[in-house]
Coordinates of C-alpha atoms in Angstrom, one line a residue:
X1219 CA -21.6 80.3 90.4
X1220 CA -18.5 81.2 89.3
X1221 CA -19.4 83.3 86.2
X1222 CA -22.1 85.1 88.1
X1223 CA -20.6 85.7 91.4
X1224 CA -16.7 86.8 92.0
X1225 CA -15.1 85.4 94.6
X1226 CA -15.3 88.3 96.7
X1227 CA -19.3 87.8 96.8
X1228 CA -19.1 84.1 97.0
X1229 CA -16.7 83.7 100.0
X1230 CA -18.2 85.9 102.5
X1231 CA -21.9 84.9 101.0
X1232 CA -21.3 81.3 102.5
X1233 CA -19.8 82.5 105.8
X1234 CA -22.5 84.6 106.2
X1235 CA -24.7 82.1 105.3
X1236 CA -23.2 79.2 107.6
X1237 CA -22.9 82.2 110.8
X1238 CA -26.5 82.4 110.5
X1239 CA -27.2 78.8 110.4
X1240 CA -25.1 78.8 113.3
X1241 CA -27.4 81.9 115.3
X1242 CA -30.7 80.5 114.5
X1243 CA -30.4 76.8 115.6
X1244 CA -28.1 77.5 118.7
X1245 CA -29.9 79.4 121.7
X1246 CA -27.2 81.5 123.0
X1247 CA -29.7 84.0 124.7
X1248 CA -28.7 87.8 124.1
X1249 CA -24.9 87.3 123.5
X1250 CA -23.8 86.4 120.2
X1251 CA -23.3 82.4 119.6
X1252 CA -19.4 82.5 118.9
X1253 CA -19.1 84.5 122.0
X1254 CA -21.4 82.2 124.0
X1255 CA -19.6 78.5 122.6
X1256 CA -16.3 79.9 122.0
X1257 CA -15.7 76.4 120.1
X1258 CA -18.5 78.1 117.6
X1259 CA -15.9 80.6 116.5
X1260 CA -13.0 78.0 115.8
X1261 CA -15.6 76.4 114.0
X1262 CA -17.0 79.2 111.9
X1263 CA -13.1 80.0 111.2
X1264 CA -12.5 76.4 110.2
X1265 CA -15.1 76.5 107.7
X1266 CA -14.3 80.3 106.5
X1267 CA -10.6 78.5 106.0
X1268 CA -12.0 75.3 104.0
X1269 CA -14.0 77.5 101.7
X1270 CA -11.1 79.8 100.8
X1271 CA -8.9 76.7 100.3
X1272 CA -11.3 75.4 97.6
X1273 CA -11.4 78.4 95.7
X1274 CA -7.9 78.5 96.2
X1275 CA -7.3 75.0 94.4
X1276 CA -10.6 75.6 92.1
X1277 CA -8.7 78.3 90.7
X1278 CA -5.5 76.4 90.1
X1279 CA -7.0 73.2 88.6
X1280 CA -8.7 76.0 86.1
X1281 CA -5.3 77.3 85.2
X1282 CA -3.7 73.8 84.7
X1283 CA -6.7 72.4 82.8
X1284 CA -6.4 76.0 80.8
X1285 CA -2.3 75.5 80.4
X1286 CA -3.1 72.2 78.7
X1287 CA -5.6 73.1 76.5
X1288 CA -4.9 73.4 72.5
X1289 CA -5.8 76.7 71.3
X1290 CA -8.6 74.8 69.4
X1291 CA -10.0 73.8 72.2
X1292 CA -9.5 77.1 74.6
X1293 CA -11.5 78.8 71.8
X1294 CA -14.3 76.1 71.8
X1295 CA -14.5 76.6 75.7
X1296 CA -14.2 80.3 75.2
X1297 CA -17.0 80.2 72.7
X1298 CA -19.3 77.8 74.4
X1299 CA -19.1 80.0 77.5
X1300 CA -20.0 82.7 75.6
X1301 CA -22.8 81.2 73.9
X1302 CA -26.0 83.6 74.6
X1303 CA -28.9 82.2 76.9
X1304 CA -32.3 81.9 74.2
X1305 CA -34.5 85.1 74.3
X1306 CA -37.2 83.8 76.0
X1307 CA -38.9 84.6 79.4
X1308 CA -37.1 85.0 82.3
X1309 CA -37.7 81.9 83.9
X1310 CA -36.0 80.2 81.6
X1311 CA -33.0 82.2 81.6
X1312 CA -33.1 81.2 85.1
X1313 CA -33.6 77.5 84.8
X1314 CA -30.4 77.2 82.1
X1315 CA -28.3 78.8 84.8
X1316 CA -29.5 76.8 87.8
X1317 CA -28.9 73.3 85.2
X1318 CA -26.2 74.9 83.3
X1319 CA -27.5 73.0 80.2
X1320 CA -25.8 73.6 76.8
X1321 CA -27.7 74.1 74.0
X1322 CA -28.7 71.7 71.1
X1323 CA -26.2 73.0 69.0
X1324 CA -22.8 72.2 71.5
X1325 CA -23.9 68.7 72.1
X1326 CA -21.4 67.1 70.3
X1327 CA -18.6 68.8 72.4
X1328 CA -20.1 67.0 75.7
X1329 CA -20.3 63.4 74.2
X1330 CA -18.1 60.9 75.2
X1331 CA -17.8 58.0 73.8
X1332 CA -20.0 55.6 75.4
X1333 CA -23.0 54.5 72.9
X1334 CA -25.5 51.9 73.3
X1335 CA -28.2 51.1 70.7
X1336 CA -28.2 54.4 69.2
X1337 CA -27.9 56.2 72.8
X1338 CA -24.9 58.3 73.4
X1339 CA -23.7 59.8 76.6
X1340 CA -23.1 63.4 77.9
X1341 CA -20.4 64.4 79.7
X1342 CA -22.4 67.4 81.6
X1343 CA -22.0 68.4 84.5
X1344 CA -23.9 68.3 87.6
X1345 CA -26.6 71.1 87.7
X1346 CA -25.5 74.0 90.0
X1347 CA -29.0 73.8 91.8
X1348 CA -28.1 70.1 93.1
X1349 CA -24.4 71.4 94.0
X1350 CA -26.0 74.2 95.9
X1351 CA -28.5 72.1 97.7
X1352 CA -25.3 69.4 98.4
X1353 CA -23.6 72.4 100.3
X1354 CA -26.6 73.1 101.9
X1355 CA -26.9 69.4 103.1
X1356 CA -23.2 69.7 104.1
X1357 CA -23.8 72.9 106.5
X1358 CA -26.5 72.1 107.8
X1359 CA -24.9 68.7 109.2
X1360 CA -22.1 70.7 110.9
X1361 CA -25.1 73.0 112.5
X1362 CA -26.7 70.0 113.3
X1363 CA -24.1 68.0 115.1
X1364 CA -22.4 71.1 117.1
X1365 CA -26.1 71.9 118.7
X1366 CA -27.0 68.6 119.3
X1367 CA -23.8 67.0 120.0
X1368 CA -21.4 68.9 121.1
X1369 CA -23.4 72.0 123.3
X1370 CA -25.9 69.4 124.3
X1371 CA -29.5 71.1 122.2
X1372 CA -32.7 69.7 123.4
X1373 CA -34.0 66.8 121.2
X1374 CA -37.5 66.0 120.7
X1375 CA -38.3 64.7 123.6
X1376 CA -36.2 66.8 125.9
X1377 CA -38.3 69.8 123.8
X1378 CA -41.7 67.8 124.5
X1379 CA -41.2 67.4 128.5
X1380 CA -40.3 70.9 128.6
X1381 CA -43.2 72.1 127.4
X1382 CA -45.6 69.8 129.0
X1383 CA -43.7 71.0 132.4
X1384 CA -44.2 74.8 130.9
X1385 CA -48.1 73.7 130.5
X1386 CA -48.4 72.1 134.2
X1387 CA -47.2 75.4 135.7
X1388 CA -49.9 77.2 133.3
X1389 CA -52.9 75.2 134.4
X1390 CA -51.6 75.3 138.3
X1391 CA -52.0 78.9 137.8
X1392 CA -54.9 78.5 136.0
X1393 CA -56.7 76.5 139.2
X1394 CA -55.8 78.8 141.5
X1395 CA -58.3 81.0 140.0
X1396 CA -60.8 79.1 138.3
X1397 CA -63.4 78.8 140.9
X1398 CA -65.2 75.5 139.3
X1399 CA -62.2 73.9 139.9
X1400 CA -62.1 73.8 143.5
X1401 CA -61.1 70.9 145.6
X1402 CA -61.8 69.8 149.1
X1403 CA -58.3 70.7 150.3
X1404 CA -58.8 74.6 148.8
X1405 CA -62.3 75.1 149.7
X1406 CA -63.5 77.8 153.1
X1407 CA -66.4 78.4 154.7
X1408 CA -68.7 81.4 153.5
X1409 CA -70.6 83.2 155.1
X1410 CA -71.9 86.0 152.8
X1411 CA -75.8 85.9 152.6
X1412 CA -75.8 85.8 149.0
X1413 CA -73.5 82.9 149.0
X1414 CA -75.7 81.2 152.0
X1415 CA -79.0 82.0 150.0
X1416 CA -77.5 80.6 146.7
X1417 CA -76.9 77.4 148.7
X1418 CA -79.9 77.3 150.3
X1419 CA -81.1 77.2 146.7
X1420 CA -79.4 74.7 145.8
X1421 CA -80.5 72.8 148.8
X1422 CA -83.5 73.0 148.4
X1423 CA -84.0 71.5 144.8
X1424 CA -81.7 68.6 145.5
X1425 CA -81.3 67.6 149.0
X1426 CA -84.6 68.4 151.0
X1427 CA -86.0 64.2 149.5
X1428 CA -83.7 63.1 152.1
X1429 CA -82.7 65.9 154.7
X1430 CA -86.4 67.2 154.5
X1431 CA -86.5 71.3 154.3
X1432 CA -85.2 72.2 157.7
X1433 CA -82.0 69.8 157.7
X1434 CA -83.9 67.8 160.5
X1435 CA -83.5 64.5 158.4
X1436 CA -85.3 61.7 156.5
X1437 CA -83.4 59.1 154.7
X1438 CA -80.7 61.0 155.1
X1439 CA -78.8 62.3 158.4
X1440 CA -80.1 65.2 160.3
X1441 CA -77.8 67.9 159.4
X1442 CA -78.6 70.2 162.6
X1443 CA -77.1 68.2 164.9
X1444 CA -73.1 68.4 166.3
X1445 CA -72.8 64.3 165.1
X1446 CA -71.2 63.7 161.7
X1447 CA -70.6 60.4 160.0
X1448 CA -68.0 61.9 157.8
X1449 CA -67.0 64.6 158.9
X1450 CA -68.1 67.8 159.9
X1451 CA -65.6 70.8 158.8
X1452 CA -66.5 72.4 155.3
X1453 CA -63.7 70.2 154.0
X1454 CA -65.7 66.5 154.8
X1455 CA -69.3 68.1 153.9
X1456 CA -67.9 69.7 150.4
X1457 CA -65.8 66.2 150.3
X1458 CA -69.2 64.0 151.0
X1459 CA -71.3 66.5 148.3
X1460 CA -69.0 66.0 145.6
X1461 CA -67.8 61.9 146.2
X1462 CA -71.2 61.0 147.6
X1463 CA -71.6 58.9 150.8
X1464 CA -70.7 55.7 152.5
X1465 CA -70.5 52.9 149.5
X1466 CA -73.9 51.0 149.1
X1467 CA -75.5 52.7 151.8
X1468 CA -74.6 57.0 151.2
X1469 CA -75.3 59.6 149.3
X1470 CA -74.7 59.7 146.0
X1471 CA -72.1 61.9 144.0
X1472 CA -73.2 65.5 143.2
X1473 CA -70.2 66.2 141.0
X1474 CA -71.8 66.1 138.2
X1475 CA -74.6 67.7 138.4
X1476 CA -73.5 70.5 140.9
X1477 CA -70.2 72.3 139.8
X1478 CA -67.6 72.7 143.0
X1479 CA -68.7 76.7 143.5
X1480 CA -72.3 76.2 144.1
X1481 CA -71.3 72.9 146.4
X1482 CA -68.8 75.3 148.3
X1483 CA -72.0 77.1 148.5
X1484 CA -74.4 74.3 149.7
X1485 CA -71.9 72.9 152.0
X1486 CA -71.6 76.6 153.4
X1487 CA -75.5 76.5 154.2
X1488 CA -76.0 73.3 155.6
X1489 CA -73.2 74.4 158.5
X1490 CA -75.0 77.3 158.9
X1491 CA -77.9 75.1 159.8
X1492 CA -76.0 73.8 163.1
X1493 CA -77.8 74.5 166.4
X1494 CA -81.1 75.0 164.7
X1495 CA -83.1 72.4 166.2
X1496 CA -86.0 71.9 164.1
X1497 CA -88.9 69.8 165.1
X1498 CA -89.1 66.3 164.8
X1499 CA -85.5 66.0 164.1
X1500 CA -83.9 63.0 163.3
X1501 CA -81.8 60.7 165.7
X1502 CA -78.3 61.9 165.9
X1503 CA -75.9 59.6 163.5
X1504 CA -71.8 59.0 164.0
X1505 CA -69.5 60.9 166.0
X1506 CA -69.5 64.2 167.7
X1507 CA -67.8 67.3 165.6
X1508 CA -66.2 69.5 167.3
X1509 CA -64.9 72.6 165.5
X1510 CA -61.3 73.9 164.6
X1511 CA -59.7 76.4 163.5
X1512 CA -59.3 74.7 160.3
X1513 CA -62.9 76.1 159.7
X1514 CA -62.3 79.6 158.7
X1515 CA -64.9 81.7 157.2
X1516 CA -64.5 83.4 153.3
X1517 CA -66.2 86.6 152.7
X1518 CA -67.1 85.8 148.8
X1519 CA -67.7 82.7 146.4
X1520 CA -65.8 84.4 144.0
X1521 CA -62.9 85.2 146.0
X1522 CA -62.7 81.6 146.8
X1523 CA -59.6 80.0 145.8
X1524 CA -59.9 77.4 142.9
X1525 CA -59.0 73.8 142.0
X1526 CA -59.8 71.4 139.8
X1527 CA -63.3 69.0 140.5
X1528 CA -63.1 67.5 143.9
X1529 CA -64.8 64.6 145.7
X1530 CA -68.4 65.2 146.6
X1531 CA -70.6 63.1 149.1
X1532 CA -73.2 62.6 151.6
X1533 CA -73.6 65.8 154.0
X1534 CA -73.4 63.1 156.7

């Protein structure tokens, strides 16, 4: 690194590397992470003073190891320095500078004296891509441990129940519009005739087995009458549609065959058959319903507010 960079490039290089570590793993919103964690500019100075030290005493131990060479062996290291990288593509230019290898020929200069069955060992040294990545390692643990340790960075799981909370939020929004998600505390009464004839449609290729045609009753409760066994606001009778009746003896659950707008709808027109009085009507079943203002109309299915599938039962 040394030979290719001065130390005026290598110095501010690695600060600038390590500041922008610093910026991208610490969230300091718009103001600058030193000025945010004022400790982040000690450190940042720290480091800028640990790097100039080392070249400082790199430098030094270069002059001393130079003071004691021979001049035999200054001009050896002088030569092998100089030694040309091989003509060939540029990728391999490349790879003898990132592994500083020697060539064939300067071997003998790197052996030491360690031999074992013919083997002999190098005295090279370690490859400037592994010294690279080591610093790497090394600046990334000091990023690492001031955002996680000392300014208190979300972990995994702080990370992971922030964005399921961000998600909750989304799909609350999302069910206050969606209007097949409706539930029995949301729903309101319409009263549009398109919404009434839709649920009259609906009654009428579901219900009428048991309610006959008119709402008068057959297996099921009249519908026409003030008495309710469950209920009789658009809350209960959207409530009994979608959770079905009394166990063993009710309605069954509609919920999934009927999605909640069209029961809002069918709900809407079976109140709308109070007071009719058709013939032959059954015998009135559980308590008297008296309304409230609880019950207020809705112009629109679609302006309906939404929630997520609610309980549907027996209109009764």
């Amino acid at each position: 690194m040394k030979k290719y960079f001065p130390v005026y490039v290598r110095v501010p290089l690695l600060f600038g590397l390590f500041y922008g570590a610093i910026e991208f793993f610490v969230d300091s919103g718009d103001k600058p992470a030193f000025i945010e964690y004022p400790s982040l500019g000690i450190l940042l100075m720290l480091f800028l003073f640990v790097i100039i030290a080392l070249e400082i005493v790199g430098n030094a131990a270069t002059q001393i190891v130079d003071r004691l060479m021979s001049p035999e062996e200054r001009e050896e290291k002088e030569r092998l320095e100089n030694l040309p990288v091989t003509e060939a593509a540029w990728y391999k230019k490349l790879m003898t500078r990132l592994t500083k290898s020697k060539p064939m020929e300067a071997e003998q200069e790197l052996e030491l004296n360690h031999e074992y069955d013919g083997i002999k060992e190098l005295d090279n040294d370690l490859p400037p891509w592994w010294v690279y990545l080591f610093y790497g390692t090394i600046i990334f643990g000091v990023v690492y441990l001031g955002k996680y340790h000392l300014f208190g960075g979300d972990n995994q799981d702080a990370e992971f129940k922030k964005e399921m909370a961000s998600a909750q939020l989304q799909i609350e929004e999302y069910k206050k519009t969606a209007p097949d998600l409706l539930t029995a505390e949301q729903v309101t009464l319409l009263t549009e005739p398109a919404d009434l004839a839709a649920g009259k449609t609906i009654f009428d290729n579901n219900c009428v087995a048991c309610h006959r045609a008119d709402g008068g009753g057959g297996i099921g409760p009249n519908l026409t009458d003030e008495y309710w066994i469950l209920g009789g606001d658009i809350k209960s009778v959207f409530n009994t549609i979608m959770e079905g009746g009394r166990d063993g003896k009710g309605m069954v659950s509609w919920k999934q065959q009927i999605k909640p707008s069209d029961i809002q709808k069918v709900a809407s027109y079976i109140l709308s058959l109070q007071g009719t009085n058709p013939a032959d009507a059954k015998a009135a079943e559980g308590d008297k319903y008296e309304a409230v203002e609880a019950d207020a109309p809705q112009t629109s299915a679609e302006e309906a507010p939404a929630a997520e599938t609610a309980p549907e039962e027996s209109t009764k």
